[in-house]
Amino acid sequence: VLIAETYARNGAAAISCLTDSRFFQGKLEYLTEIKEHLRGLGKEVPVLRKDFVYHEYQVYEARMAGADAILLIAGVMGDKDLRSLRELAESLGMAALVEVHDEAETDRALKSGARIIGVNNRDLRTFQVDIETTSRLRKLIPPDKLLVGESGIRSGDDVRRMAAMGCDAILVGETFCKLPQAARGAKVAEFSAAGRV
């Protein structure tokens, strides 16, 4: 909750909350606590449920917990599930951030009707990061879709590079989380000043 407050106070336009317990020690309860805490501070910042969502139950669960958006990873689900989970999220008033890493996943995301596409610069098979992945895939994504650059964004210069590539927003996790709490606010503010956090 303290980390989310730091993000909100320093200009983050939205907050990503890890709710996966198996790999990331997250909990769905954290999302609810963050929403309530920020609301108490007068900050209505949207919160994304960042998890391996693969079942409609998780979409309903996210809505009940207060999520404004969910993450759908194209690489871990079939076309039918990708479309149906996205449609369900949107019918419940949530946005669906559809994450892709390559051309085939980008094509699938577009065919699913995704409105918000996140390009993960980290290959989840090898964990290698290449920030140019966003530039390469941007060419395939129509300008009427929101583009979110994800992973490998470490500096204000990287934020500006993502903007130059046509990103409407960025999703930053590791860079902020590796910092001591006392340094996080300044880094979020630096990224916010550069745009698109």
Short mmCIF file of C-alpha atoms in Angstrom, two decimals:
data_model
loop_
_atom_site.label_atom_id
_atom_site.label_comp_id
_atom_site.label_asym_id
_atom_site.label_seq_id
_atom_site.Cartn_x
_atom_site.Cartn_y
_atom_site.Cartn_z
CA VAL A 1 0.00 0.00 0.00
CA LEU A 2 2.86 2.38 0.82
CA ILE A 3 4.50 1.68 -2.55
CA ALA A 4 1.23 2.38 -4.40
CA GLU A 5 0.79 5.61 -2.44
CA THR A 6 4.32 6.66 -3.43
CA TYR A 7 3.48 6.02 -7.09
CA ALA A 8 0.21 7.95 -6.92
CA ARG A 9 1.73 10.91 -5.07
CA ASN A 10 4.51 11.19 -7.66
CA GLY A 11 2.45 11.22 -10.82
CA ALA A 12 1.72 7.62 -11.84
CA ALA A 13 -1.40 7.60 -14.02
CA ALA A 14 -2.28 4.04 -12.96
CA ILE A 15 -0.98 1.33 -10.65
CA SER A 16 -0.19 -2.28 -11.46
CA CYS A 17 -0.82 -4.65 -8.57
CA LEU A 18 0.66 -8.15 -8.63
CA THR A 19 -1.96 -10.58 -7.37
CA ASP A 20 -0.23 -13.85 -8.30
CA SER A 21 0.86 -15.61 -5.12
CA ARG A 22 2.74 -18.55 -6.64
CA PHE A 23 5.44 -16.66 -8.54
CA PHE A 24 5.25 -13.08 -7.27
CA GLN A 25 4.01 -13.31 -3.66
CA GLY A 26 1.03 -11.15 -4.55
CA LYS A 27 -2.51 -11.31 -3.20
CA LEU A 28 -5.82 -10.13 -4.57
CA GLU A 29 -6.43 -8.49 -1.20
CA TYR A 30 -3.55 -6.12 -1.91
CA LEU A 31 -5.51 -4.68 -4.83
CA THR A 32 -8.53 -3.97 -2.64
CA GLU A 33 -6.33 -2.45 0.07
CA ILE A 34 -4.60 -0.21 -2.47
CA LYS A 35 -7.89 1.02 -3.96
CA GLU A 36 -9.35 1.78 -0.52
CA HIS A 37 -6.18 3.48 0.73
CA LEU A 38 -5.84 5.70 -2.34
CA ARG A 39 -9.53 6.58 -2.24
CA GLY A 40 -9.05 7.63 1.39
CA LEU A 41 -6.30 9.98 0.22
CA GLY A 42 -8.58 11.43 -2.45
CA LYS A 43 -6.62 9.76 -5.24
CA GLU A 44 -8.76 7.92 -7.79
CA VAL A 45 -5.94 6.14 -9.60
CA PRO A 46 -6.91 3.14 -11.76
CA VAL A 47 -5.47 -0.20 -10.62
CA LEU A 48 -4.54 -3.09 -12.92
CA ARG A 49 -4.75 -6.68 -11.74
CA LYS A 50 -1.42 -8.12 -12.91
CA ASP A 51 -1.72 -11.88 -12.80
CA PHE A 52 -1.91 -14.93 -15.00
CA VAL A 53 -5.60 -14.52 -15.80
CA TYR A 54 -6.88 -17.50 -17.73
CA HIS A 55 -10.38 -18.17 -16.35
CA GLU A 56 -13.53 -16.06 -16.28
CA TYR A 57 -13.76 -16.53 -12.51
CA GLN A 58 -10.56 -14.46 -12.18
CA VAL A 59 -12.15 -11.65 -14.20
CA TYR A 60 -15.19 -11.53 -11.89
CA GLU A 61 -12.84 -11.77 -8.91
CA ALA A 62 -10.84 -8.79 -10.21
CA ARG A 63 -13.99 -6.69 -10.59
CA MET A 64 -15.16 -7.58 -7.07
CA ALA A 65 -11.73 -6.62 -5.69
CA GLY A 66 -12.00 -3.19 -7.30
CA ALA A 67 -9.74 -3.62 -10.34
CA ASP A 68 -10.13 -1.11 -13.13
CA ALA A 69 -8.24 -3.30 -15.59
CA ILE A 70 -6.83 -6.79 -16.00
CA LEU A 71 -3.77 -8.14 -17.78
CA LEU A 72 -4.30 -10.81 -20.44
CA ILE A 73 -1.10 -12.42 -21.73
CA ALA A 74 -1.66 -13.51 -25.34
CA GLY A 75 1.19 -16.00 -25.17
CA VAL A 76 -0.45 -18.15 -22.49
CA MET A 77 -3.96 -18.55 -23.90
CA GLY A 78 -5.79 -19.50 -27.05
CA ASP A 79 -7.66 -17.11 -29.31
CA LYS A 80 -11.11 -18.03 -28.00
CA ASP A 81 -10.14 -17.38 -24.37
CA LEU A 82 -8.33 -14.18 -25.25
CA ARG A 83 -11.42 -12.77 -26.93
CA SER A 84 -13.94 -14.01 -24.36
CA LEU A 85 -11.95 -12.83 -21.32
CA ARG A 86 -11.37 -9.43 -22.92
CA GLU A 87 -15.06 -9.09 -23.75
CA LEU A 88 -16.05 -10.17 -20.23
CA ALA A 89 -13.70 -7.64 -18.62
CA GLU A 90 -15.04 -4.84 -20.78
CA SER A 91 -18.66 -5.85 -20.10
CA LEU A 92 -17.89 -5.49 -16.38
CA GLY A 93 -16.49 -1.99 -16.86
CA MET A 94 -12.82 -2.93 -16.79
CA ALA A 95 -10.17 -2.39 -19.42
CA ALA A 96 -8.14 -5.32 -20.73
CA LEU A 97 -4.43 -4.80 -21.30
CA VAL A 98 -3.49 -7.51 -23.81
CA GLU A 99 0.21 -8.27 -23.58
CA VAL A 100 2.21 -9.42 -26.61
CA HIS A 101 5.86 -10.08 -27.37
CA ASP A 102 6.05 -10.98 -31.05
CA GLU A 103 4.33 -10.52 -34.39
CA ALA A 104 2.09 -13.59 -34.08
CA GLU A 105 0.83 -12.53 -30.64
CA THR A 106 0.26 -8.99 -31.90
CA ASP A 107 -1.86 -10.32 -34.76
CA ARG A 108 -3.86 -12.47 -32.33
CA ALA A 109 -4.38 -9.53 -29.97
CA LEU A 110 -5.71 -7.37 -32.79
CA LYS A 111 -8.01 -10.15 -34.02
CA SER A 112 -9.35 -10.51 -30.47
CA GLY A 113 -10.55 -6.90 -30.62
CA ALA A 114 -8.02 -5.62 -28.08
CA ARG A 115 -8.10 -1.86 -27.62
CA ILE A 116 -5.06 -1.66 -25.34
CA ILE A 117 -1.96 -3.58 -26.36
CA GLY A 118 1.09 -3.90 -24.15
CA VAL A 119 4.36 -4.84 -25.80
CA ASN A 120 6.51 -6.73 -23.34
CA ASN A 121 10.14 -6.07 -24.20
CA ARG A 122 11.06 -9.10 -22.09
CA ASP A 123 10.81 -12.46 -23.82
CA LEU A 124 9.06 -14.58 -21.18
CA ARG A 125 10.68 -17.72 -22.63
CA THR A 126 14.28 -16.50 -22.21
CA PHE A 127 13.83 -13.43 -19.96
CA GLN A 128 16.05 -11.44 -22.36
CA VAL A 129 15.05 -7.77 -22.67
CA ASP A 130 15.18 -5.82 -25.93
CA ILE A 131 13.54 -2.39 -25.77
CA GLU A 132 13.43 -2.29 -29.58
CA THR A 133 10.69 -4.95 -29.49
CA THR A 134 8.22 -2.11 -28.96
CA SER A 135 9.51 -0.26 -32.01
CA ARG A 136 9.29 -3.39 -34.16
CA LEU A 137 5.74 -4.29 -33.12
CA ARG A 138 4.47 -0.69 -33.13
CA LYS A 139 4.42 -0.83 -36.92
CA LEU A 140 1.76 -3.57 -36.76
CA ILE A 141 -0.52 -1.79 -34.29
CA PRO A 142 -3.05 0.71 -35.69
CA PRO A 143 -2.89 4.22 -34.22
CA ASP A 144 -6.43 3.92 -32.81
CA LYS A 145 -5.17 1.32 -30.31
CA LEU A 146 -3.51 2.36 -27.06
CA LEU A 147 0.07 1.13 -26.94
CA VAL A 148 1.78 0.38 -23.63
CA GLY A 149 5.53 -0.25 -23.53
CA GLU A 150 6.52 -2.81 -20.90
CA SER A 151 9.84 -3.96 -19.39
CA GLY A 152 13.38 -2.69 -19.78
CA ILE A 153 12.46 0.91 -19.01
CA ARG A 154 15.11 2.13 -16.59
CA SER A 155 15.53 5.87 -17.08
CA GLY A 156 13.84 9.06 -18.17
CA ASP A 157 15.67 8.64 -21.48
CA ASP A 158 14.03 5.23 -21.91
CA VAL A 159 10.63 6.83 -21.20
CA ARG A 160 11.30 9.40 -23.92
CA ARG A 161 12.39 6.63 -26.31
CA MET A 162 9.13 4.79 -25.69
CA ALA A 163 7.20 8.00 -26.39
CA ALA A 164 9.15 8.47 -29.62
CA MET A 165 8.17 4.91 -30.59
CA GLY A 166 4.52 5.91 -30.24
CA CYS A 167 3.72 4.54 -26.80
CA ASP A 168 0.71 6.08 -25.10
CA ALA A 169 1.83 4.73 -21.72
CA ILE A 170 4.48 2.57 -20.09
CA LEU A 171 4.28 -0.14 -17.47
CA VAL A 172 7.23 -0.13 -15.09
CA GLY A 173 7.70 -2.68 -12.36
CA GLU A 174 11.19 -4.01 -11.76
CA THR A 175 12.97 -0.65 -12.06
CA PHE A 176 10.85 0.87 -9.29
CA CYS A 177 10.64 -2.24 -7.12
CA LYS A 178 14.41 -2.71 -6.95
CA LEU A 179 14.85 0.75 -5.45
CA PRO A 180 14.74 1.43 -1.71
CA GLN A 181 11.42 3.00 -0.69
CA ALA A 182 13.11 6.36 -0.04
CA ALA A 183 14.30 6.56 -3.68
CA ARG A 184 11.10 5.35 -5.39
CA GLY A 185 9.22 8.63 -5.29
CA ALA A 186 11.98 10.54 -7.06
CA LYS A 187 12.27 7.87 -9.77
CA VAL A 188 8.50 7.83 -10.37
CA ALA A 189 8.54 11.64 -10.54
CA GLU A 190 11.45 11.51 -13.03
CA PHE A 191 9.51 9.10 -15.24
CA SER A 192 6.31 11.14 -14.89
CA ALA A 193 8.14 14.30 -15.92
CA ALA A 194 9.45 12.45 -18.99
CA GLY A 195 5.83 11.46 -19.75
CA ARG A 196 3.62 8.39 -20.05
CA VAL A 197 3.95 6.64 -16.65
#
